[in-house]
Structures are given as C-alpha cells and as structure tokens.
PDB file of C-alpha atoms in Angstrom:
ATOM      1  CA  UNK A   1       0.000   0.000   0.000  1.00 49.00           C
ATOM      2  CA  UNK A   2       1.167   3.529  -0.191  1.00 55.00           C
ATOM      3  CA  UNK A   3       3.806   4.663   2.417  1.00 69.00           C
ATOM      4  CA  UNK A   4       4.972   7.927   3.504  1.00 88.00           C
ATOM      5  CA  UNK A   5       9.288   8.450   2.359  1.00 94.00           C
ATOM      6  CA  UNK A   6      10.647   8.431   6.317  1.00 95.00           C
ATOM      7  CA  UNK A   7      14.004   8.644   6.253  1.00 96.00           C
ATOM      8  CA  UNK A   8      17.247   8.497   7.792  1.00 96.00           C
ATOM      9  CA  UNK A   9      16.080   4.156   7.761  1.00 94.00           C
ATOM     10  CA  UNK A  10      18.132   3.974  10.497  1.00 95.00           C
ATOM     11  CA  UNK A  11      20.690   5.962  12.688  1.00 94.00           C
ATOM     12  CA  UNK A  12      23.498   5.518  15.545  1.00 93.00           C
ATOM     13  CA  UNK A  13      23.235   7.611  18.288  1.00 90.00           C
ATOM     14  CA  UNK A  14      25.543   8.607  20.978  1.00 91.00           C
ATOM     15  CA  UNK A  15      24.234   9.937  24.497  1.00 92.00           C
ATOM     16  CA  UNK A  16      23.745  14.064  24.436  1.00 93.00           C
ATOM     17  CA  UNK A  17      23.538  13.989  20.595  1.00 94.00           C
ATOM     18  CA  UNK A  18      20.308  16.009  18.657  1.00 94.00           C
ATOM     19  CA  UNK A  19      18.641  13.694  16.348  1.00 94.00           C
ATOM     20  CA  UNK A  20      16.676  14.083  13.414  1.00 96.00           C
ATOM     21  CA  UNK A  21      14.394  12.486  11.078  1.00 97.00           C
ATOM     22  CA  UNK A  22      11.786  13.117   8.289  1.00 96.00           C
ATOM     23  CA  UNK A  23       8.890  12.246   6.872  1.00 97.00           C
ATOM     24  CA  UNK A  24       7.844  13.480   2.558  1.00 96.00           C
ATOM     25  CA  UNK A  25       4.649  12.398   0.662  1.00 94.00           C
ATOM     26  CA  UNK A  26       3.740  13.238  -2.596  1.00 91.00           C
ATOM     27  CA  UNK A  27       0.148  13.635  -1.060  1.00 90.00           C
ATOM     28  CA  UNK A  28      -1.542  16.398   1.056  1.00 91.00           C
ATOM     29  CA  UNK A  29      -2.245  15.485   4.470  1.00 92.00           C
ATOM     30  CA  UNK A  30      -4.731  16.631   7.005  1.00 90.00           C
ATOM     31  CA  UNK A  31      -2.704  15.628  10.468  1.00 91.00           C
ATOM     32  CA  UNK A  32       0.638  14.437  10.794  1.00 93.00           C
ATOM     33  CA  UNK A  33       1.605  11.949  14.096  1.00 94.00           C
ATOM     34  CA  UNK A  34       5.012  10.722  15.352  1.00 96.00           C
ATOM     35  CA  UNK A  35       4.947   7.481  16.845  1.00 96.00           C
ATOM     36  CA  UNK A  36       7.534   4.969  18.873  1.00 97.00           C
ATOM     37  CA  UNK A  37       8.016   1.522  18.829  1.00 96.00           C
ATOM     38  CA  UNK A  38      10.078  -0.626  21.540  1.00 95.00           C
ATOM     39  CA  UNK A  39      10.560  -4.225  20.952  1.00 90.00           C
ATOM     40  CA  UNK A  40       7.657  -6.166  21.883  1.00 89.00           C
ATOM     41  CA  UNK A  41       5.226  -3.394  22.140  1.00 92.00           C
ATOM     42  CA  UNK A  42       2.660  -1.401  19.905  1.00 94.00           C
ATOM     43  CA  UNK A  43       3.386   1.882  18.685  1.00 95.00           C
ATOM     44  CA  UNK A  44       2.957   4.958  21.284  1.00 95.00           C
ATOM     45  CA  UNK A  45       1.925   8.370  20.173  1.00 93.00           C
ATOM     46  CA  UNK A  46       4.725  10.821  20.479  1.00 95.00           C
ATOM     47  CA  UNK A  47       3.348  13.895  18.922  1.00 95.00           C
ATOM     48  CA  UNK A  48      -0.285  14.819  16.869  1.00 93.00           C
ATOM     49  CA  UNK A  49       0.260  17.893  14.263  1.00 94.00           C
ATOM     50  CA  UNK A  50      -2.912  19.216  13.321  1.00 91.00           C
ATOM     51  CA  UNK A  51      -2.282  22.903  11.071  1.00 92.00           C
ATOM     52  CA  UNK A  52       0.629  23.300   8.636  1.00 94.00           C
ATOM     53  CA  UNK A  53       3.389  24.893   9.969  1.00 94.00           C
ATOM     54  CA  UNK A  54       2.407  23.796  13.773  1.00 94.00           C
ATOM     55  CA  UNK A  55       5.686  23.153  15.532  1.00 96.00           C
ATOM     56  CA  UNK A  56       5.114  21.417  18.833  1.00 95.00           C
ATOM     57  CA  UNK A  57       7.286  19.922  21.240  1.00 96.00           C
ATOM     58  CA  UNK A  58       7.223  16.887  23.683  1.00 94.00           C
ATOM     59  CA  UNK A  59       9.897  17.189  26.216  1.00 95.00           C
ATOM     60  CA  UNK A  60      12.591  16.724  24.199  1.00 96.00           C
ATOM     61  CA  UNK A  61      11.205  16.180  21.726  1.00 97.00           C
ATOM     62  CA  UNK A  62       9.939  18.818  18.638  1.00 97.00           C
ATOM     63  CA  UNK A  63       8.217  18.253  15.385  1.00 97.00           C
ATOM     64  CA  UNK A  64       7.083  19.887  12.646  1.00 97.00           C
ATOM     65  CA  UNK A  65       3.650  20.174  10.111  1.00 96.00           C
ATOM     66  CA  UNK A  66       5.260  21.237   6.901  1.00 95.00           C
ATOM     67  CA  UNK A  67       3.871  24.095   4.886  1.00 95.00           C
ATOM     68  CA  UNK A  68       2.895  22.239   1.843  1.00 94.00           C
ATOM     69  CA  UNK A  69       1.226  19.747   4.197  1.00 93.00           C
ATOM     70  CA  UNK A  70       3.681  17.079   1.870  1.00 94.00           C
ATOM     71  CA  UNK A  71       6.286  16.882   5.135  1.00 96.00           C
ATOM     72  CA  UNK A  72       6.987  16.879   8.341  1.00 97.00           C
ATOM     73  CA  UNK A  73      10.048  16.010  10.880  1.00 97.00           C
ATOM     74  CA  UNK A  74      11.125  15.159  13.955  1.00 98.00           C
ATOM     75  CA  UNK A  75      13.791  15.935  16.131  1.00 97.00           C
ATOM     76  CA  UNK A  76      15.266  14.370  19.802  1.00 96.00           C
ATOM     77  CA  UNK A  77      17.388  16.607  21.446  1.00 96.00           C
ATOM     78  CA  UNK A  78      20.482  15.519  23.982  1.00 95.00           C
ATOM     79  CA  UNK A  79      19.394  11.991  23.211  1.00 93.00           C
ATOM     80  CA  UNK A  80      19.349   9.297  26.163  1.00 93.00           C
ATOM     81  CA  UNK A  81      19.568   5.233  25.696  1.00 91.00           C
ATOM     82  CA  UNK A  82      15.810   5.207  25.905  1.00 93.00           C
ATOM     83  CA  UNK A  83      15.685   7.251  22.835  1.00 94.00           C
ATOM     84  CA  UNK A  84      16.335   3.858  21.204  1.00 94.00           C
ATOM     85  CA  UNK A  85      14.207   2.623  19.503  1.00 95.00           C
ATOM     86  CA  UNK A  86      11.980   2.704  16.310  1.00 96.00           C
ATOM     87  CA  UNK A  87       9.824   5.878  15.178  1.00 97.00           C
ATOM     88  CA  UNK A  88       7.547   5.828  12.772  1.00 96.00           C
ATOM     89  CA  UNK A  89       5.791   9.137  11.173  1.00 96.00           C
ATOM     90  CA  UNK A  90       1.577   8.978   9.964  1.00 94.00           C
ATOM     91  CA  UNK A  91      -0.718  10.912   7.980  1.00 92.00           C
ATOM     92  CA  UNK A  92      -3.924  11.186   7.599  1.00 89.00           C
ATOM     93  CA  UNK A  93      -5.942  13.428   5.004  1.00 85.00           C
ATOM     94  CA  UNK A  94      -9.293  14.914   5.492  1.00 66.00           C
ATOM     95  CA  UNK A  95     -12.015  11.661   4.873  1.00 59.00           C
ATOM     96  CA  UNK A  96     -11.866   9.059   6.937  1.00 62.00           C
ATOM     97  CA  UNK A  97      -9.758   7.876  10.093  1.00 72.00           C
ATOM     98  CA  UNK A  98      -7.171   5.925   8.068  1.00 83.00           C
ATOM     99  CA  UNK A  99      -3.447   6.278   8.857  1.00 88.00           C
ATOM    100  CA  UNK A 100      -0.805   5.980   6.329  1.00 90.00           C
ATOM    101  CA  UNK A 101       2.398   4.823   7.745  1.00 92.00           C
ATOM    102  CA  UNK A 102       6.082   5.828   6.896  1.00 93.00           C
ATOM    103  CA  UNK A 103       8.565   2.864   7.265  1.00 92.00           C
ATOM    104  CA  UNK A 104      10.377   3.825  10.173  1.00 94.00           C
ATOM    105  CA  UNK A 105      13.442   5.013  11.657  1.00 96.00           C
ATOM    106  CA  UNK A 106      15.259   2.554  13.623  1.00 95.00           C
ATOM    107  CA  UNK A 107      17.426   4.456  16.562  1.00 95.00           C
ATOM    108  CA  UNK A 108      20.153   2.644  17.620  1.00 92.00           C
ATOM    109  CA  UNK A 109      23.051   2.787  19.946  1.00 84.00           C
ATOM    110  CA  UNK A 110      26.735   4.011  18.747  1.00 81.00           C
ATOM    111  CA  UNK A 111      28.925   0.823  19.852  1.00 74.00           C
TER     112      UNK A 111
ATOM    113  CA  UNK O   1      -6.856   3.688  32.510  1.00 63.00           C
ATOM    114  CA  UNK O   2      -6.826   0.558  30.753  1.00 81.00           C
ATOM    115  CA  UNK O   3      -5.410   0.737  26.715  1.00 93.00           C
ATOM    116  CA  UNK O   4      -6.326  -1.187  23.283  1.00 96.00           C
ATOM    117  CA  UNK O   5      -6.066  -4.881  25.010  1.00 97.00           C
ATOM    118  CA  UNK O   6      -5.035  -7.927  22.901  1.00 97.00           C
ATOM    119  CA  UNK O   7      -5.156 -11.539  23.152  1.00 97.00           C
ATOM    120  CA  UNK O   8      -3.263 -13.814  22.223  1.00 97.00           C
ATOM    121  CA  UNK O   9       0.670 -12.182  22.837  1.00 96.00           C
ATOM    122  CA  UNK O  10       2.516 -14.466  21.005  1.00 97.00           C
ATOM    123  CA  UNK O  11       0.936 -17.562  18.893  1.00 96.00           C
ATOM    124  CA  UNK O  12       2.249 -20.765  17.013  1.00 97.00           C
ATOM    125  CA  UNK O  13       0.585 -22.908  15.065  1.00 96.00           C
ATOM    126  CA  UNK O  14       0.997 -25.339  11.755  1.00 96.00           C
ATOM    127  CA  UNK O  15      -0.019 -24.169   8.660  1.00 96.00           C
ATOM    128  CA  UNK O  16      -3.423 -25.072   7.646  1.00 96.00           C
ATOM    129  CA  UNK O  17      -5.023 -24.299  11.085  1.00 97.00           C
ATOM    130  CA  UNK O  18      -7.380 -21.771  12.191  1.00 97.00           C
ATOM    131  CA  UNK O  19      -5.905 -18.629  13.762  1.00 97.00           C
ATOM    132  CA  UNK O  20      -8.225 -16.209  15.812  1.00 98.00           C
ATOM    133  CA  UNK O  21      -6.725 -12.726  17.360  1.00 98.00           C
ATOM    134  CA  UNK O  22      -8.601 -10.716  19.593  1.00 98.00           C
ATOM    135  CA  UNK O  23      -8.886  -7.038  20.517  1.00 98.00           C
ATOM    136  CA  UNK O  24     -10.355  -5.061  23.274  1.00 98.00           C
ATOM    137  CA  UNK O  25     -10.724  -1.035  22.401  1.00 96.00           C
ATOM    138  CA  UNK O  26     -10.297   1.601  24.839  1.00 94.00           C
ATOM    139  CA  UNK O  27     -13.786   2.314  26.399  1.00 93.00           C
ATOM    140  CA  UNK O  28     -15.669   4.740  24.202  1.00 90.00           C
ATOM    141  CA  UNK O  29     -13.114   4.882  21.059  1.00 91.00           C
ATOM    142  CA  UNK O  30     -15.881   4.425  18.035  1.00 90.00           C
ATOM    143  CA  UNK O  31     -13.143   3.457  15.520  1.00 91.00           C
ATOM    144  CA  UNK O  32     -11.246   0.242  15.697  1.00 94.00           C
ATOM    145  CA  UNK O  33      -8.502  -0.864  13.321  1.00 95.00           C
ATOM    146  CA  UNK O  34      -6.347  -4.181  12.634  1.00 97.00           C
ATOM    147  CA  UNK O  35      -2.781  -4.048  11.408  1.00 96.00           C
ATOM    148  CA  UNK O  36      -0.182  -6.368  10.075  1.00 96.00           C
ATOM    149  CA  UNK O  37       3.600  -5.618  10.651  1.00 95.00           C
ATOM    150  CA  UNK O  38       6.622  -7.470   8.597  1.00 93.00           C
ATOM    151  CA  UNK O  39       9.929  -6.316   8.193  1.00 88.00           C
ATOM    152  CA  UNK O  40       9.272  -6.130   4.677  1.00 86.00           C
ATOM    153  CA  UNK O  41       6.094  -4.218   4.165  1.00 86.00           C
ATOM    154  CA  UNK O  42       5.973  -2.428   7.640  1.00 88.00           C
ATOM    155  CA  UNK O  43       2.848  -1.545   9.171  1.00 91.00           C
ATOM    156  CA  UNK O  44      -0.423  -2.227   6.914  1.00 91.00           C
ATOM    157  CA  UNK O  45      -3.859  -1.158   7.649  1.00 93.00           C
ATOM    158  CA  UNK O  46      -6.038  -4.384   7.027  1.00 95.00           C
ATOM    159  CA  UNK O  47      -9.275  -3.349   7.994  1.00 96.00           C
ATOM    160  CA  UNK O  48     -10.980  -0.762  10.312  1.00 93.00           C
ATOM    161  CA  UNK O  49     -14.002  -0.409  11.630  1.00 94.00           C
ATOM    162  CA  UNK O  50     -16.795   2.101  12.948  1.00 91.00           C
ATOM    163  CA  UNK O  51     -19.349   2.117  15.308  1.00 93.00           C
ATOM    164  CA  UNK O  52     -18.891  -2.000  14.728  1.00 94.00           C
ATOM    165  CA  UNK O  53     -19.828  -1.435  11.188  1.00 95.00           C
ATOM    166  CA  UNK O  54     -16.647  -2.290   8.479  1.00 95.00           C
ATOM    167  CA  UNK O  55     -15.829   0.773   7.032  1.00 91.00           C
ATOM    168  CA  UNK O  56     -12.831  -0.483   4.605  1.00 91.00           C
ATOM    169  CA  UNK O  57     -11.606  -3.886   4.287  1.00 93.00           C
ATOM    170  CA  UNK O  58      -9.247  -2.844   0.992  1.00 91.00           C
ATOM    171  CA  UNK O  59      -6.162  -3.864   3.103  1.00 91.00           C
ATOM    172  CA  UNK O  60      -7.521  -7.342   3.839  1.00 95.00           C
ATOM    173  CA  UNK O  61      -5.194  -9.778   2.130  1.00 88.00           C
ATOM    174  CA  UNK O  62      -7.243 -13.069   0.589  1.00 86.00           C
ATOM    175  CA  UNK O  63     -10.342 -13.711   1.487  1.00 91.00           C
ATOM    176  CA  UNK O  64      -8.355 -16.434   3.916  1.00 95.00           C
ATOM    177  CA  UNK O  65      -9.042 -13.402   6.381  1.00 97.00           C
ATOM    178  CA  UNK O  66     -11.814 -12.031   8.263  1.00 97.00           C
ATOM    179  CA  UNK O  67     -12.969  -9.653  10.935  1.00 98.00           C
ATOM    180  CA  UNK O  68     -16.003  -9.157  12.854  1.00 97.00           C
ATOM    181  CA  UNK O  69     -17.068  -6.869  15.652  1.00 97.00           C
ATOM    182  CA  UNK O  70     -19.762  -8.023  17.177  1.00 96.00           C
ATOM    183  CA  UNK O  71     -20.270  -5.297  19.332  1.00 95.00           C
ATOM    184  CA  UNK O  72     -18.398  -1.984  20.790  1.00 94.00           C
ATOM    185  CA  UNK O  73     -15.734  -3.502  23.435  1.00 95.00           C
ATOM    186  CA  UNK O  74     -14.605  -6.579  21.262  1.00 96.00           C
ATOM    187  CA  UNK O  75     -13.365  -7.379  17.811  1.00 98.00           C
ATOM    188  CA  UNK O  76     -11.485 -10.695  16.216  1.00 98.00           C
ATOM    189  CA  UNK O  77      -9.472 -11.248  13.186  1.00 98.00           C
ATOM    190  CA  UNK O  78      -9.431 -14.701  11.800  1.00 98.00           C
ATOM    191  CA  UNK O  79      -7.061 -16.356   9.006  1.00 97.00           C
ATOM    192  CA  UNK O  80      -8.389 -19.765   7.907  1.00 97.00           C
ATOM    193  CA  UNK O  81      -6.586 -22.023   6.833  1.00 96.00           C
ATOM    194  CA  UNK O  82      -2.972 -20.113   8.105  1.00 96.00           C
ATOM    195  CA  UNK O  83      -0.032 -20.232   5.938  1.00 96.00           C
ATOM    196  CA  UNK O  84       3.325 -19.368   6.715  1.00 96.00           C
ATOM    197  CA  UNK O  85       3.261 -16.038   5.138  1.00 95.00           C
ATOM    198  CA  UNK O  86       0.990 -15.274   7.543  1.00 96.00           C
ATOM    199  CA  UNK O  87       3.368 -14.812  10.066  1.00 97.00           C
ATOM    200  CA  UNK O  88       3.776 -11.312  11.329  1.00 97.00           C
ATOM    201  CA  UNK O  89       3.064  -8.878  14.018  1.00 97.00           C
ATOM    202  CA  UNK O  90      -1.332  -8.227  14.110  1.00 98.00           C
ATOM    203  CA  UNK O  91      -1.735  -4.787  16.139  1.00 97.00           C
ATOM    204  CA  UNK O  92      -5.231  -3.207  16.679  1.00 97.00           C
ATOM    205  CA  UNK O  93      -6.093  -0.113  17.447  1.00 95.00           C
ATOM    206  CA  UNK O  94      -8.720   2.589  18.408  1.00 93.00           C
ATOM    207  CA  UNK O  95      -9.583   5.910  18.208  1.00 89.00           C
ATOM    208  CA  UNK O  96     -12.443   8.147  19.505  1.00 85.00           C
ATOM    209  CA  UNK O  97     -15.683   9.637  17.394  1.00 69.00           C
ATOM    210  CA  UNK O  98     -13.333  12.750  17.549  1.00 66.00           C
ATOM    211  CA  UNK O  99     -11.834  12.654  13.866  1.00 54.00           C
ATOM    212  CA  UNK O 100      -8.872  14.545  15.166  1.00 64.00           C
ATOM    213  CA  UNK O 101      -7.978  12.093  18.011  1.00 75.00           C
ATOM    214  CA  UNK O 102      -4.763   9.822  17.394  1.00 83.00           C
ATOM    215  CA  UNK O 103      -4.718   6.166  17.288  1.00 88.00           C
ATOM    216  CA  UNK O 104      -3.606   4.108  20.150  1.00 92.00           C
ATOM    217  CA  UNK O 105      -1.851   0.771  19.885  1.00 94.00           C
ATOM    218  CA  UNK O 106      -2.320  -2.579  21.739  1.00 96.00           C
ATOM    219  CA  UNK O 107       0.656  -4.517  21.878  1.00 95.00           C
ATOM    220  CA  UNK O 108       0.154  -7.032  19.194  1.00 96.00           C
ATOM    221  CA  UNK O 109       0.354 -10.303  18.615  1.00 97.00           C
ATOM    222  CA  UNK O 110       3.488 -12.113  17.274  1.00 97.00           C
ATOM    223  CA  UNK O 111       1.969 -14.867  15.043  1.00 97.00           C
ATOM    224  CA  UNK O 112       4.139 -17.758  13.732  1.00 97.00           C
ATOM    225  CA  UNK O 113       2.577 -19.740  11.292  1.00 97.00           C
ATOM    226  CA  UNK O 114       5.046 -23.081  11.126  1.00 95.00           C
TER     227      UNK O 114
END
C-alpha cells in the first residue's frame, strides 16, 4: 500500500547527541503523528500535528507540520539510551480515520 | 486507565489451522482498526471499523481473512486455513468519534505460522 518516504532508515546515536528524522509524501495530508516503537510493544503516540506549519514539542522532543502539508520532521534533542528505539511518522488526510504509515526510523546505539 | 487490550501475545501454530486474534478497544473509542507488521512491508492497515460497522476492508489480504465486531468492546481477526506467510506482528487499534484524536496501539500479537 502507499507509504509515507521516512528517512534516515536507520541511525546511531551517541548519548547528548540532537537527532533528526523526516517524513515526505507526494500527497496532502490533514494531520501528521510521530509514533515509537520498543521491541515487543505497539506503537505509542509521540506527537499529533494538526495545522501546517504547527511546531510542537514533547519534552525533548519537537516536530514539525510542513507548509505544503507534503512533510513533516522530527527531532530528539540531547538523546538518552531510551531514545532507542523505532519511530515511525503517519498521515492522515481529510475523509476518513485511516493512517498511512512511513517505514520507520530505527534508533540505535553508537557501539 | 486501561489501553487497546489484545489476546493472544505471542501464537504458534501449523499451517493449515485456524488462527483467531482478539482485541479489546479503549472504552468509548468508536473506531477500531487491525494491522499487520513485517519487516518487509511495515505496518499495513487491514481493515478498520466504525461504530462496529466495516468501514474499509481494501487492506484485507485473501479472502483467507476475516474480521467481525460483534459489538463496541470486542473485535477478532481470523485467518483460515494459516499459511506461513501469515506470520507477522497483528496490532489493533482505536480511536475516539473525535476525527482529530490519534490512534492508540495494543501490543500485538506475534503470530508464527510453522
């Protein structure tokens, strides 16, 4: 089915790092959501966007509706070890409840 | 207060047998939705529902699968028979009346399909 462009796919961090991901669709969407995934667990919502432009933060945690309501990104600031993990970005447009689902951005530990 | 509730965790069977999963929505949420996880395809919507009534089953796979919910506080997914492509990660979720309101995640269940 169609998926939102998320990208890095994955990423190494290191403790006290910023972090950044993003999410592009060549669609228009109505609300954009960050969500996190542990291992063994369901997604939990991070952040809702609701209004293009909106910039809202979480803690440390900030995101972003783009403009063109095509985008939107997320960033982790002075990451910790729980950071780890994998985040995924959604979208949904105007009709309906359904979420479409970027393919995630796995968060791992620098060795 | 209690989340999206799912049943079984983890489950392993042979192919050919019949698999039910079950789902428990958050009190009040009006919108329920089943999801399939792989590594290859990542998350999928198969099916959601509202009010118990299927809105769109487009994500369903083969008519192997089906979904019922028989009333507002309990839904099931069903694969008969199972193959071993089946195997994956089956999340539900729910959401309130409240278009704007986010989805929230149960914690799936791992299905093997040997």
């Amino acid at each position: 089915g169609q998926q939102l462009n998320q990208s890095p796919q994955s990423m190494f961090i290191q403790e006290g790092e910023d972090v950044s991901m993003n999410c592009t669709s060549s669609s228009i969407f109505n609300t954009w959501l960050w969500y996190k995934q542990d291992p063994g667990e369901g997604p939990v919502l991070l952040i809702a966007l609701y209004k293009a432009g909106e910039l809202t933060s979480n803690g440390r945690l900030t995101a972003q509706f783009g403009i063109t309501r095509k985008d939107s990104f997320l960033n982790i600031s002075a990451s910790i070890p729980s950071d780890v993990g994998i985040y995924f970005c959604a979208g949904r447009k105007a009709a309906g409840n359904k979420l479409t689902f970027g393919g995630g951005t796995r968060v791992l530990v620098k060795p | 207060d209690a989340g999206v509730i799912q049943s079984p965790r983890h489950e392993v069977t042979e192919m050919g047998q019949e698999v039910t999963l079950r789902c428990k929505p958050i009190s009040g949420h009006d919108y329920l939705f089943w999801y399939r996880q792989t590594m290859m395809r990542g998350l999928e919507l198969l099916i959601y529902f509202n009010n118990n009534v299927p809105i769109d089953d487009s994500g369903m796979p083969e008519d192997r699968f089906s979904a019922k919910m028989p009333n507002a506080s309990f839904s099931t997914l069903k694969i008969q028979p199972s193959e071993p492509r089946d195997s994956a990660v089956y999340f539900c979720a729910s959401s309130s009346v409240n278009a704007e309101q986010p989805q929230h995640f149960g914690d799936g269940t791992r299905l093997s399909i040997l």
